Amino acid sequence: MPLESVRAVADRIRRLEIRGARNVAIAAIRAMEALAEEAKGASGEELLKALSEAKGILFAARETEPLMRNAIRWIISQALDRGGTDARALAEAISSASKSFLKSLEESKDSIAEIGARRIRDGFVVLTHCHSSTVTEILKRAKADGKRFEVICTETRPLFQGRTTAREMLEAGIKATLIVDSAARSFINYADLAIVGADAITSEGNVVNKIGTSAIALMAQEARTPFYVASELLKYDPATAYGDYEAIEERGPEEVWDGAPEGLIIRNPAFDVTRRDFIHGIICEEGIISPHSVTEVVRRRYPWVFDRPSP
Ligand code: RI2
């Protein structure tokens, strides 16, 4: 099977045309649905081989994407359980598992928005970093609930995703201020709350998010500004429970300085790790939980996550 849809989506993820952990996972799930469609006429053996290849291609697109990996693993395990080796049954199982995963992602987003919006009070200033669709959903829900508040967005070098957040806020009728990343320390004192998204949550309750997040968490601690992370529990990476470190994607130097002098070393990690001690709470579909309890909560709610993952 040619796997065209899967390759095309993986390319778009790699080039950051699709970004944000949720959007990446959704696009990958849709690619699996497309694969099931394309499988008409293929044998069970061909489809099983294609599934394994598709998984490899999608996993390799970006490395710090446990939500996508959990989703793909779950869909494949459902397909194998329900479809066996029959091509048609396998394709149907992939398609229905994909739909049900997408539905549960929507439900989680809705719960997180409802719970997170309650943390925002009238008159609040909320600081956020980068662009997280989970965070913007909370802010839009708070606005829909009639809260009056404003948002400070860091621009988020080098790719300026903060501009996306700022634009989205304006479109939602929310007052927004954009600052350069290095102004965060000057503005954290005006903030009543900081909320950021997550790309990955480790077994120790540490959070991997866009580079610069951990500095903001430190500042928030010093300024006594509560710092929250908004995330689906399925951004939990089970591999960290088995001893692996979460991989931190390092991107190309041209994103930082295109045309830099030859010989200059440029480092461009996409993410950093915020220790759990700096996080007031993780706003997730289960409620607001302590990062210390995340492994127990995931184990109770999504026990399959801990099925020893194939690499
Ligand atoms: P949602 C983004 O990473 C940001 O780090 C953001 O906080 C996180 O994904 C989660 O986004 P990137 O893909 O899943 O822009 O909340 O590198 O949309």
CSV table of C-alpha atoms and ligand atoms in Angstrom, one decimal:
chain,number,residue,atom,x,y,z
A,1,MET,CA,0.0,0.0,0.0
A,2,PRO,CA,1.4,3.4,-0.9
A,3,LEU,CA,0.5,5.3,2.4
A,4,GLU,CA,0.2,8.6,0.6
A,5,SER,CA,-2.1,10.3,3.1
A,6,VAL,CA,0.0,9.2,6.0
A,7,ARG,CA,3.2,10.5,4.4
A,8,ALA,CA,1.6,13.8,3.4
A,9,VAL,CA,0.3,14.4,6.9
A,10,ALA,CA,3.6,13.4,8.5
A,11,ASP,CA,5.3,16.0,6.2
A,12,ARG,CA,2.9,18.7,7.1
A,13,ILE,CA,3.5,17.9,10.8
A,14,ARG,CA,7.3,18.0,10.3
A,15,ARG,CA,7.1,21.3,8.5
A,16,LEU,CA,4.9,22.7,11.3
A,17,GLU,CA,2.0,23.4,8.9
A,18,ILE,CA,0.1,21.4,11.5
A,19,ARG,CA,1.1,22.3,15.0
A,20,GLY,CA,0.0,22.1,18.6
A,21,ALA,CA,0.0,18.7,20.2
A,22,ARG,CA,-3.8,18.3,19.9
A,23,ASN,CA,-3.9,19.3,16.2
A,24,VAL,CA,-1.0,17.0,15.5
A,25,ALA,CA,-2.8,14.1,17.1
A,26,ILE,CA,-6.1,14.9,15.3
A,27,ALA,CA,-4.3,15.1,11.9
A,28,ALA,CA,-2.5,11.8,12.6
A,29,ILE,CA,-5.8,10.1,13.6
A,30,ARG,CA,-7.4,11.4,10.4
A,31,ALA,CA,-4.5,10.0,8.4
A,32,MET,CA,-5.3,6.6,9.9
A,33,GLU,CA,-8.9,6.9,8.9
A,34,ALA,CA,-7.7,7.8,5.4
A,35,LEU,CA,-5.5,4.7,5.4
A,36,ALA,CA,-8.5,2.5,6.3
A,37,GLU,CA,-10.3,4.0,3.3
A,38,GLU,CA,-7.4,3.5,0.9
A,39,ALA,CA,-7.1,-0.1,2.1
A,40,LYS,CA,-10.1,-1.2,0.0
A,41,GLY,CA,-8.9,-4.2,-2.1
A,42,ALA,CA,-5.8,-4.8,0.0
A,43,SER,CA,-5.3,-8.1,1.8
A,44,GLY,CA,-5.3,-8.4,5.6
A,45,GLU,CA,-1.5,-9.0,5.5
A,46,GLU,CA,-0.9,-5.9,3.4
A,47,LEU,CA,-3.0,-3.7,5.7
A,48,LEU,CA,-1.3,-5.0,8.8
A,49,LYS,CA,2.1,-4.2,7.3
A,50,ALA,CA,0.8,-0.7,6.2
A,51,LEU,CA,-0.4,-0.1,9.8
A,52,SER,CA,3.0,-0.8,11.2
A,53,GLU,CA,4.7,1.4,8.6
A,54,ALA,CA,2.1,4.2,9.1
A,55,LYS,CA,2.9,4.2,12.8
A,56,GLY,CA,6.6,4.5,12.2
A,57,ILE,CA,6.1,7.4,9.7
A,58,LEU,CA,3.8,9.3,12.0
A,59,PHE,CA,5.9,8.7,15.2
A,60,ALA,CA,9.0,10.0,13.4
A,61,ALA,CA,7.3,13.2,12.2
A,62,ARG,CA,8.0,15.0,15.6
A,63,GLU,CA,9.4,13.3,18.6
A,64,THR,CA,7.7,15.1,21.5
A,65,GLU,CA,4.2,14.1,20.7
A,66,PRO,CA,2.9,11.5,23.2
A,67,LEU,CA,-0.8,12.3,22.6
A,68,MET,CA,-0.3,11.4,19.0
A,69,ARG,CA,1.6,8.2,19.9
A,70,ASN,CA,-1.0,7.2,22.5
A,71,ALA,CA,-3.8,7.7,20.0
A,72,ILE,CA,-2.1,5.7,17.2
A,73,ARG,CA,-1.2,2.9,19.6
A,74,TRP,CA,-4.8,2.7,20.9
A,75,ILE,CA,-6.3,2.7,17.4
A,76,ILE,CA,-4.0,0.0,16.2
A,77,SER,CA,-4.6,-2.2,19.3
A,78,GLN,CA,-8.3,-1.8,18.9
A,79,ALA,CA,-8.0,-2.7,15.2
A,80,LEU,CA,-6.0,-5.9,16.0
A,81,ASP,CA,-8.4,-6.9,18.8
A,82,ARG,CA,-11.5,-6.4,16.7
A,83,GLY,CA,-10.4,-6.9,13.2
A,84,GLY,CA,-7.9,-9.8,13.5
A,85,THR,CA,-6.3,-10.4,10.1
A,86,ASP,CA,-9.4,-9.8,7.9
A,87,ALA,CA,-8.8,-6.7,5.8
A,88,ARG,CA,-12.4,-5.4,5.8
A,89,ALA,CA,-12.9,-6.0,9.5
A,90,LEU,CA,-9.5,-4.4,10.2
A,91,ALA,CA,-10.4,-1.3,8.1
A,92,GLU,CA,-13.7,-0.9,9.8
A,93,ALA,CA,-12.1,-1.3,13.2
A,94,ILE,CA,-9.5,1.4,12.4
A,95,SER,CA,-12.2,3.7,11.2
A,96,SER,CA,-14.5,3.3,14.2
A,97,ALA,CA,-11.6,3.4,16.8
A,98,SER,CA,-10.4,6.7,15.1
A,99,LYS,CA,-13.9,8.2,15.4
A,100,SER,CA,-14.3,7.2,19.0
A,101,PHE,CA,-10.8,8.6,19.9
A,102,LEU,CA,-11.6,11.9,18.2
A,103,LYS,CA,-14.9,12.1,20.1
A,104,SER,CA,-13.2,11.5,23.4
A,105,LEU,CA,-10.7,14.2,22.6
A,106,GLU,CA,-13.6,16.6,21.9
A,107,GLU,CA,-15.2,15.7,25.2
A,108,SER,CA,-11.9,16.2,27.1
A,109,LYS,CA,-11.5,19.6,25.5
A,110,ASP,CA,-15.0,20.6,26.5
A,111,SER,CA,-14.4,19.5,30.2
A,112,ILE,CA,-11.1,21.2,30.4
A,113,ALA,CA,-12.6,24.5,29.0
A,114,GLU,CA,-15.4,24.3,31.5
A,115,ILE,CA,-13.1,23.6,34.5
A,116,GLY,CA,-10.4,26.0,33.5
A,117,ALA,CA,-12.9,28.9,32.8
A,118,ARG,CA,-14.0,28.7,36.4
A,119,ARG,CA,-10.5,29.7,37.5
A,120,ILE,CA,-10.8,33.0,35.7
A,121,ARG,CA,-12.4,35.7,37.7
A,122,ASP,CA,-13.8,39.1,36.7
A,123,GLY,CA,-11.0,41.6,36.3
A,124,PHE,CA,-8.2,39.0,35.9
A,125,VAL,CA,-5.1,39.4,33.8
A,126,VAL,CA,-4.0,36.0,32.4
A,127,LEU,CA,-0.6,35.4,31.0
A,128,THR,CA,0.0,32.6,28.4
A,129,HIS,CA,2.9,31.4,26.4
A,130,CYS,CA,3.0,30.1,22.8
A,131,HIS,CA,-0.3,28.9,21.2
A,132,SER,CA,-2.2,26.2,22.9
A,133,SER,CA,-5.7,25.4,21.5
A,134,THR,CA,-6.5,24.0,25.0
A,135,VAL,CA,-5.7,27.2,26.7
A,136,THR,CA,-7.5,29.4,24.1
A,137,GLU,CA,-10.5,27.2,24.5
A,138,ILE,CA,-10.5,27.9,28.2
A,139,LEU,CA,-10.2,31.6,27.6
A,140,LYS,CA,-13.0,31.7,25.0
A,141,ARG,CA,-15.2,29.7,27.4
A,142,ALA,CA,-14.5,32.2,30.2
A,143,LYS,CA,-15.5,35.0,27.8
A,144,ALA,CA,-18.7,33.1,26.8
A,145,ASP,CA,-19.4,32.8,30.5
A,146,GLY,CA,-19.5,36.6,30.8
A,147,LYS,CA,-16.1,37.1,32.5
A,148,ARG,CA,-14.3,40.3,31.9
A,149,PHE,CA,-10.5,39.7,31.8
A,150,GLU,CA,-7.5,40.4,29.6
A,151,VAL,CA,-4.7,38.2,28.3
A,152,ILE,CA,-1.0,38.8,27.9
A,153,CYS,CA,0.6,36.8,25.2
A,154,THR,CA,4.4,36.2,24.9
A,155,GLU,CA,5.4,36.4,21.2
A,156,THR,CA,7.3,33.0,21.5
A,157,ARG,CA,10.5,33.2,19.5
A,158,PRO,CA,11.5,31.9,17.1
A,159,LEU,CA,8.3,31.1,15.4
A,160,PHE,CA,6.0,33.6,17.0
A,161,GLN,CA,3.0,31.4,17.8
A,162,GLY,CA,2.1,34.0,20.4
A,163,ARG,CA,0.8,36.1,17.5
A,164,THR,CA,-1.7,33.3,16.7
A,165,THR,CA,-2.9,33.4,20.3
A,166,ALA,CA,-3.2,37.2,20.2
A,167,ARG,CA,-5.1,37.2,17.0
A,168,GLU,CA,-7.5,34.5,18.3
A,169,MET,CA,-8.1,36.5,21.4
A,170,LEU,CA,-9.0,39.6,19.4
A,171,GLU,CA,-11.3,37.6,17.2
A,172,ALA,CA,-13.1,36.3,20.4
A,173,GLY,CA,-13.4,39.9,21.6
A,174,ILE,CA,-10.9,39.4,24.4
A,175,LYS,CA,-8.5,42.2,25.3
A,176,ALA,CA,-5.0,41.1,24.4
A,177,THR,CA,-1.5,42.5,24.8
A,178,LEU,CA,1.6,41.0,23.0
A,179,ILE,CA,5.0,41.2,24.7
A,180,VAL,CA,8.4,40.0,23.7
A,181,ASP,CA,9.5,36.9,25.6
A,182,SER,CA,12.1,38.7,27.6
A,183,ALA,CA,9.4,41.1,28.9
A,184,ALA,CA,7.7,38.3,30.7
A,185,ARG,CA,9.5,39.1,34.0
A,186,SER,CA,8.2,42.7,33.8
A,187,PHE,CA,4.6,41.6,33.2
A,188,ILE,CA,4.2,38.6,35.4
A,189,ASN,CA,3.5,40.9,38.4
A,190,TYR,CA,0.4,42.2,36.6
A,191,ALA,CA,-0.9,38.7,36.0
A,192,ASP,CA,-3.3,37.0,38.3
A,193,LEU,CA,-2.8,33.7,36.7
A,194,ALA,CA,-0.5,32.0,34.1
A,195,ILE,CA,-1.9,29.2,32.0
A,196,VAL,CA,0.1,27.3,29.4
A,197,GLY,CA,-0.5,24.1,27.4
A,198,ALA,CA,1.5,20.9,27.3
A,199,ASP,CA,3.2,18.8,24.8
A,200,ALA,CA,4.0,16.0,27.2
A,201,ILE,CA,3.6,15.1,30.8
A,202,THR,CA,6.1,12.8,32.4
A,203,SER,CA,5.5,10.1,35.0
A,204,GLU,CA,6.9,12.4,37.7
A,205,GLY,CA,4.4,15.1,36.9
A,206,ASN,CA,6.9,17.3,35.1
A,207,VAL,CA,5.5,19.1,32.0
A,208,VAL,CA,7.2,19.5,28.6
A,209,ASN,CA,6.0,22.6,26.8
A,210,LYS,CA,7.2,25.3,24.4
A,211,ILE,CA,10.7,26.6,25.1
A,212,GLY,CA,10.5,29.4,27.6
A,213,THR,CA,7.7,27.8,29.7
A,214,SER,CA,10.0,26.8,32.5
A,215,ALA,CA,11.4,30.3,32.9
A,216,ILE,CA,7.8,31.7,33.1
A,217,ALA,CA,7.0,29.1,35.8
A,218,LEU,CA,10.0,30.2,37.8
A,219,MET,CA,9.0,33.8,37.5
A,220,ALA,CA,5.5,33.0,38.4
A,221,GLN,CA,6.7,31.3,41.6
A,222,GLU,CA,8.8,34.2,42.6
A,223,ALA,CA,5.9,36.7,41.8
A,224,ARG,CA,3.4,34.4,43.6
A,225,THR,CA,1.3,34.2,40.5
A,226,PRO,CA,-0.5,30.8,40.2
A,227,PHE,CA,0.8,28.8,37.3
A,228,TYR,CA,-1.4,26.2,35.7
A,229,VAL,CA,-1.0,23.7,32.8
A,230,ALA,CA,-4.1,22.9,30.7
A,231,SER,CA,-3.8,19.4,29.1
A,232,GLU,CA,-5.6,16.2,28.2
A,233,LEU,CA,-4.3,13.4,30.4
A,234,LEU,CA,-3.3,11.5,27.3
A,235,LYS,CA,-0.4,13.8,26.8
A,236,TYR,CA,1.1,11.6,29.5
A,237,ASP,CA,4.1,9.6,28.1
A,238,PRO,CA,4.1,6.1,29.5
A,239,ALA,CA,7.7,5.5,28.3
A,240,THR,CA,8.8,7.9,31.1
A,241,ALA,CA,7.3,5.5,33.6
A,242,TYR,CA,9.5,2.8,32.2
A,243,GLY,CA,12.7,4.9,32.6
A,244,ASP,CA,13.0,6.7,29.3
A,245,TYR,CA,13.6,10.5,29.2
A,246,GLU,CA,11.1,12.5,27.2
A,247,ALA,CA,12.8,13.4,23.9
A,248,ILE,CA,13.1,17.2,23.4
A,249,GLU,CA,12.9,18.0,19.7
A,250,GLU,CA,15.7,20.3,18.5
A,251,ARG,CA,14.8,22.2,15.4
A,252,GLY,CA,17.0,23.8,12.6
A,253,PRO,CA,19.2,26.8,13.2
A,254,GLU,CA,17.6,28.8,10.3
A,255,GLU,CA,14.5,29.3,12.5
A,256,VAL,CA,16.6,31.3,14.8
A,257,TRP,CA,18.8,33.2,12.4
A,258,ASP,CA,18.5,32.5,8.7
A,259,GLY,CA,21.8,33.6,7.1
A,260,ALA,CA,23.8,33.5,10.3
A,261,PRO,CA,27.6,33.8,10.0
A,262,GLU,CA,29.4,30.6,9.2
A,263,GLY,CA,30.8,28.8,12.2
A,264,LEU,CA,28.3,30.2,14.7
A,265,ILE,CA,26.7,27.6,16.8
A,266,ILE,CA,22.9,28.0,17.1
A,267,ARG,CA,20.8,25.8,19.4
A,268,ASN,CA,17.1,25.6,18.9
A,269,PRO,CA,15.3,23.3,21.3
A,270,ALA,CA,11.5,23.4,20.7
A,271,PHE,CA,10.6,22.6,24.3
A,272,ASP,CA,11.7,22.6,27.9
A,273,VAL,CA,10.8,20.9,31.1
A,274,THR,CA,8.9,22.5,33.9
A,275,ARG,CA,9.3,20.8,37.2
A,276,ARG,CA,6.1,19.7,39.0
A,277,ASP,CA,7.0,21.9,42.0
A,278,PHE,CA,6.3,25.0,40.0
A,279,ILE,CA,2.9,23.9,38.8
A,280,HIS,CA,-0.1,24.7,40.9
A,281,GLY,CA,-2.3,22.3,39.0
A,282,ILE,CA,-2.9,20.4,35.8
A,283,ILE,CA,-6.3,21.4,34.4
A,284,CYS,CA,-7.4,18.1,32.7
A,285,GLU,CA,-10.6,16.3,31.9
A,286,GLU,CA,-10.7,14.8,35.4
A,287,GLY,CA,-10.6,18.2,37.1
A,288,ILE,CA,-7.7,20.2,38.5
A,289,ILE,CA,-5.2,17.7,39.7
A,290,SER,CA,-1.8,17.9,41.4
A,291,PRO,CA,1.1,17.1,39.1
A,292,HIS,CA,2.2,14.7,41.8
A,293,SER,CA,-0.8,12.5,41.2
A,294,VAL,CA,-0.8,12.4,37.5
A,295,THR,CA,0.5,8.8,37.1
A,296,GLU,CA,-2.2,7.5,39.5
A,297,VAL,CA,-5.0,9.4,37.7
A,298,VAL,CA,-3.9,8.3,34.2
A,299,ARG,CA,-3.5,4.7,35.5
A,300,ARG,CA,-7.1,4.7,36.8
A,301,ARG,CA,-8.7,6.5,33.9
A,302,TYR,CA,-6.7,5.1,30.9
A,303,PRO,CA,-5.1,1.9,32.2
A,304,TRP,CA,-4.3,0.8,28.6
A,305,VAL,CA,-1.7,3.6,28.3
A,306,PHE,CA,0.6,1.4,30.5
A,307,ASP,CA,0.3,-1.7,28.2
A,308,ARG,CA,4.0,-2.2,27.6
A,309,PRO,CA,4.3,-0.1,24.4
A,310,SER,CA,6.1,-1.4,21.4
A,311,PRO,CA,8.8,1.1,20.5
B,1,RI2,P1,-2.5,22.2,22.4
B,1,RI2,C1,2.6,23.6,21.1
B,1,RI2,O1,3.8,23.0,20.6
B,1,RI2,C2,2.8,24.4,22.3
B,1,RI2,O2,4.0,24.1,23.1
B,1,RI2,C3,1.5,24.2,23.1
B,1,RI2,O3,1.6,24.7,24.4
B,1,RI2,C4,1.3,22.8,22.9
B,1,RI2,O4,1.7,22.5,21.6
B,1,RI2,C5,0.0,22.2,23.2
B,1,RI2,O5,-1.0,22.7,22.3
B,1,RI2,P2,4.1,23.2,19.0
B,1,RI2,O6,3.4,22.1,18.3
B,1,RI2,O7,-2.4,20.7,22.3
B,1,RI2,O8,3.6,24.6,18.5
B,1,RI2,O9,-3.0,22.7,23.7
B,1,RI2,O10,5.6,23.1,18.9
B,1,RI2,O11,-3.1,22.9,21.2
